[in-house]
Amino acid sequence: MQVSVTGHHVDVTDSLRNYVEEKISKLKRHFDNVTDIHVILTVEKLQQQAEATVQVSGAKLFAEDTQEDMYAAIDNMVDKLDRQIIKHKEKMNSHR
């Protein structure tokens, strides 16, 4: 699994990068076929936004969240991705 973290109007520090990688690593517990993850962290005035695109076995999943705190935005974004990955896995396994 390849994780890339970029920042738009924000410097991505080591602690922020480690936090994102730690949270993203939890996605592998539900689905092993996650190949590529691209995370973009954006700051616009008082709004902190985190968005991610995940390449999963032939499909692309996208999630974003905006909060006043960057860490809260990352947490909510990972939760959204987690739900999407579970739903994608169930779709793949529910063949009639």
PDB file of C-alpha atoms in Angstrom:
ATOM      1  CA  MET A   1       0.000   0.000   0.000  1.00  0.00           C
ATOM      2  CA  GLN A   2       1.485   3.291  -1.115  1.00  0.00           C
ATOM      3  CA  VAL A   3       0.438   6.409   0.826  1.00  0.00           C
ATOM      4  CA  SER A   4       1.222   9.904  -0.431  1.00  0.00           C
ATOM      5  CA  VAL A   5       0.402  12.994   1.632  1.00  0.00           C
ATOM      6  CA  THR A   6       0.474  16.479   0.111  1.00  0.00           C
ATOM      7  CA  GLY A   7      -0.447  19.870   1.474  1.00  0.00           C
ATOM      8  CA  HIS A   8      -2.160  22.818  -0.156  1.00  0.00           C
ATOM      9  CA  HIS A   9      -1.422  26.087   1.691  1.00  0.00           C
ATOM     10  CA  VAL A  10      -0.044  24.054   4.592  1.00  0.00           C
ATOM     11  CA  ASP A  11       3.309  22.522   5.453  1.00  0.00           C
ATOM     12  CA  VAL A  12       2.948  18.797   6.060  1.00  0.00           C
ATOM     13  CA  THR A  13       5.009  18.159   9.172  1.00  0.00           C
ATOM     14  CA  ASP A  14       6.362  14.762  10.196  1.00  0.00           C
ATOM     15  CA  SER A  15       3.835  14.481  13.038  1.00  0.00           C
ATOM     16  CA  LEU A  16       0.944  15.245  10.677  1.00  0.00           C
ATOM     17  CA  ARG A  17       2.248  12.759   8.097  1.00  0.00           C
ATOM     18  CA  ASN A  18       2.683  10.059  10.766  1.00  0.00           C
ATOM     19  CA  TYR A  19      -0.841  10.705  12.065  1.00  0.00           C
ATOM     20  CA  VAL A  20      -2.320  10.306   8.572  1.00  0.00           C
ATOM     21  CA  GLU A  21      -0.338   7.114   7.911  1.00  0.00           C
ATOM     22  CA  GLU A  22      -1.362   5.670  11.288  1.00  0.00           C
ATOM     23  CA  LYS A  23      -5.059   6.323  10.613  1.00  0.00           C
ATOM     24  CA  ILE A  24      -4.879   5.100   7.007  1.00  0.00           C
ATOM     25  CA  SER A  25      -3.190   1.859   8.103  1.00  0.00           C
ATOM     26  CA  LYS A  26      -6.423   0.925   9.903  1.00  0.00           C
ATOM     27  CA  LEU A  27      -8.157   0.622   6.508  1.00  0.00           C
ATOM     28  CA  LYS A  28      -6.202  -2.557   5.768  1.00  0.00           C
ATOM     29  CA  ARG A  29      -7.968  -4.461   8.545  1.00  0.00           C
ATOM     30  CA  HIS A  30     -11.158  -4.575   6.462  1.00  0.00           C
ATOM     31  CA  PHE A  31      -9.758  -5.034   2.969  1.00  0.00           C
ATOM     32  CA  ASP A  32      -6.308  -6.159   1.829  1.00  0.00           C
ATOM     33  CA  ASN A  33      -6.513  -5.016  -1.807  1.00  0.00           C
ATOM     34  CA  VAL A  34      -5.871  -1.312  -1.127  1.00  0.00           C
ATOM     35  CA  THR A  35      -3.088  -0.373  -3.550  1.00  0.00           C
ATOM     36  CA  ASP A  36      -2.719   3.419  -3.571  1.00  0.00           C
ATOM     37  CA  ILE A  37      -3.875   6.253  -1.316  1.00  0.00           C
ATOM     38  CA  HIS A  38      -3.432   9.947  -2.061  1.00  0.00           C
ATOM     39  CA  VAL A  39      -4.253  12.379   0.771  1.00  0.00           C
ATOM     40  CA  ILE A  40      -4.496  16.150   0.265  1.00  0.00           C
ATOM     41  CA  LEU A  41      -4.577  18.455   3.295  1.00  0.00           C
ATOM     42  CA  THR A  42      -5.845  21.999   2.659  1.00  0.00           C
ATOM     43  CA  VAL A  43      -6.127  25.113   4.826  1.00  0.00           C
ATOM     44  CA  GLU A  44      -8.435  27.981   3.836  1.00  0.00           C
ATOM     45  CA  LYS A  45      -8.782  30.693   6.468  1.00  0.00           C
ATOM     46  CA  LEU A  46     -10.480  28.951   9.421  1.00  0.00           C
ATOM     47  CA  GLN A  47     -11.448  25.747   7.590  1.00  0.00           C
ATOM     48  CA  GLN A  48      -9.139  22.720   7.577  1.00  0.00           C
ATOM     49  CA  GLN A  49      -9.946  20.173   4.867  1.00  0.00           C
ATOM     50  CA  ALA A  50      -8.712  16.619   4.382  1.00  0.00           C
ATOM     51  CA  GLU A  51      -9.527  14.644   1.245  1.00  0.00           C
ATOM     52  CA  ALA A  52      -8.340  11.270   0.014  1.00  0.00           C
ATOM     53  CA  THR A  53      -8.567   9.145  -3.100  1.00  0.00           C
ATOM     54  CA  VAL A  54      -8.142   5.402  -2.593  1.00  0.00           C
ATOM     55  CA  GLN A  55      -7.421   2.897  -5.382  1.00  0.00           C
ATOM     56  CA  VAL A  56      -9.084  -0.391  -4.441  1.00  0.00           C
ATOM     57  CA  SER A  57      -9.038  -3.401  -6.803  1.00  0.00           C
ATOM     58  CA  GLY A  58     -10.378  -1.658  -9.885  1.00  0.00           C
ATOM     59  CA  ALA A  59     -12.372   1.096  -8.168  1.00  0.00           C
ATOM     60  CA  LYS A  60     -11.578   4.565  -6.859  1.00  0.00           C
ATOM     61  CA  LEU A  61     -13.086   5.727  -3.596  1.00  0.00           C
ATOM     62  CA  PHE A  62     -13.124   9.389  -2.566  1.00  0.00           C
ATOM     63  CA  ALA A  63     -13.830  11.041   0.782  1.00  0.00           C
ATOM     64  CA  GLU A  64     -13.395  14.525   2.169  1.00  0.00           C
ATOM     65  CA  ASP A  65     -14.166  16.350   5.373  1.00  0.00           C
ATOM     66  CA  THR A  66     -13.895  19.940   6.572  1.00  0.00           C
ATOM     67  CA  GLN A  67     -13.455  20.905  10.219  1.00  0.00           C
ATOM     68  CA  GLU A  68     -11.841  23.659  12.268  1.00  0.00           C
ATOM     69  CA  ASP A  69      -9.185  21.159  13.434  1.00  0.00           C
ATOM     70  CA  MET A  70      -7.040  19.234  10.943  1.00  0.00           C
ATOM     71  CA  TYR A  71      -6.841  16.130  13.122  1.00  0.00           C
ATOM     72  CA  ALA A  72     -10.642  15.984  13.436  1.00  0.00           C
ATOM     73  CA  ALA A  73     -10.969  16.359   9.668  1.00  0.00           C
ATOM     74  CA  ILE A  74      -8.533  13.460   9.145  1.00  0.00           C
ATOM     75  CA  ASP A  75     -10.443  11.279  11.629  1.00  0.00           C
ATOM     76  CA  ASN A  76     -13.803  11.906   9.943  1.00  0.00           C
ATOM     77  CA  MET A  77     -12.339  11.367   6.468  1.00  0.00           C
ATOM     78  CA  VAL A  78     -10.856   8.005   7.492  1.00  0.00           C
ATOM     79  CA  ASP A  79     -14.205   6.975   9.008  1.00  0.00           C
ATOM     80  CA  LYS A  80     -15.942   7.777   5.714  1.00  0.00           C
ATOM     81  CA  LEU A  81     -13.345   5.803   3.764  1.00  0.00           C
ATOM     82  CA  ASP A  82     -13.713   2.889   6.171  1.00  0.00           C
ATOM     83  CA  ARG A  83     -17.464   2.727   5.540  1.00  0.00           C
ATOM     84  CA  GLN A  84     -16.938   2.963   1.778  1.00  0.00           C
ATOM     85  CA  ILE A  85     -14.352   0.156   1.790  1.00  0.00           C
ATOM     86  CA  ILE A  86     -16.661  -2.109   3.788  1.00  0.00           C
ATOM     87  CA  LYS A  87     -19.512  -1.390   1.342  1.00  0.00           C
ATOM     88  CA  HIS A  88     -17.218  -2.048  -1.650  1.00  0.00           C
ATOM     89  CA  LYS A  89     -16.071  -5.341  -0.161  1.00  0.00           C
ATOM     90  CA  GLU A  90     -19.671  -6.452   0.422  1.00  0.00           C
ATOM     91  CA  LYS A  91     -20.551  -5.593  -3.180  1.00  0.00           C
ATOM     92  CA  MET A  92     -17.681  -7.723  -4.437  1.00  0.00           C
ATOM     93  CA  ASN A  93     -18.656 -10.696  -2.260  1.00  0.00           C
ATOM     94  CA  SER A  94     -22.416 -10.589  -2.867  1.00  0.00           C
ATOM     95  CA  HIS A  95     -22.572 -12.224  -6.290  1.00  0.00           C
ATOM     96  CA  ARG A  96     -25.729 -14.154  -6.987  1.00  0.00           C
TER      97      ARG A  96
END
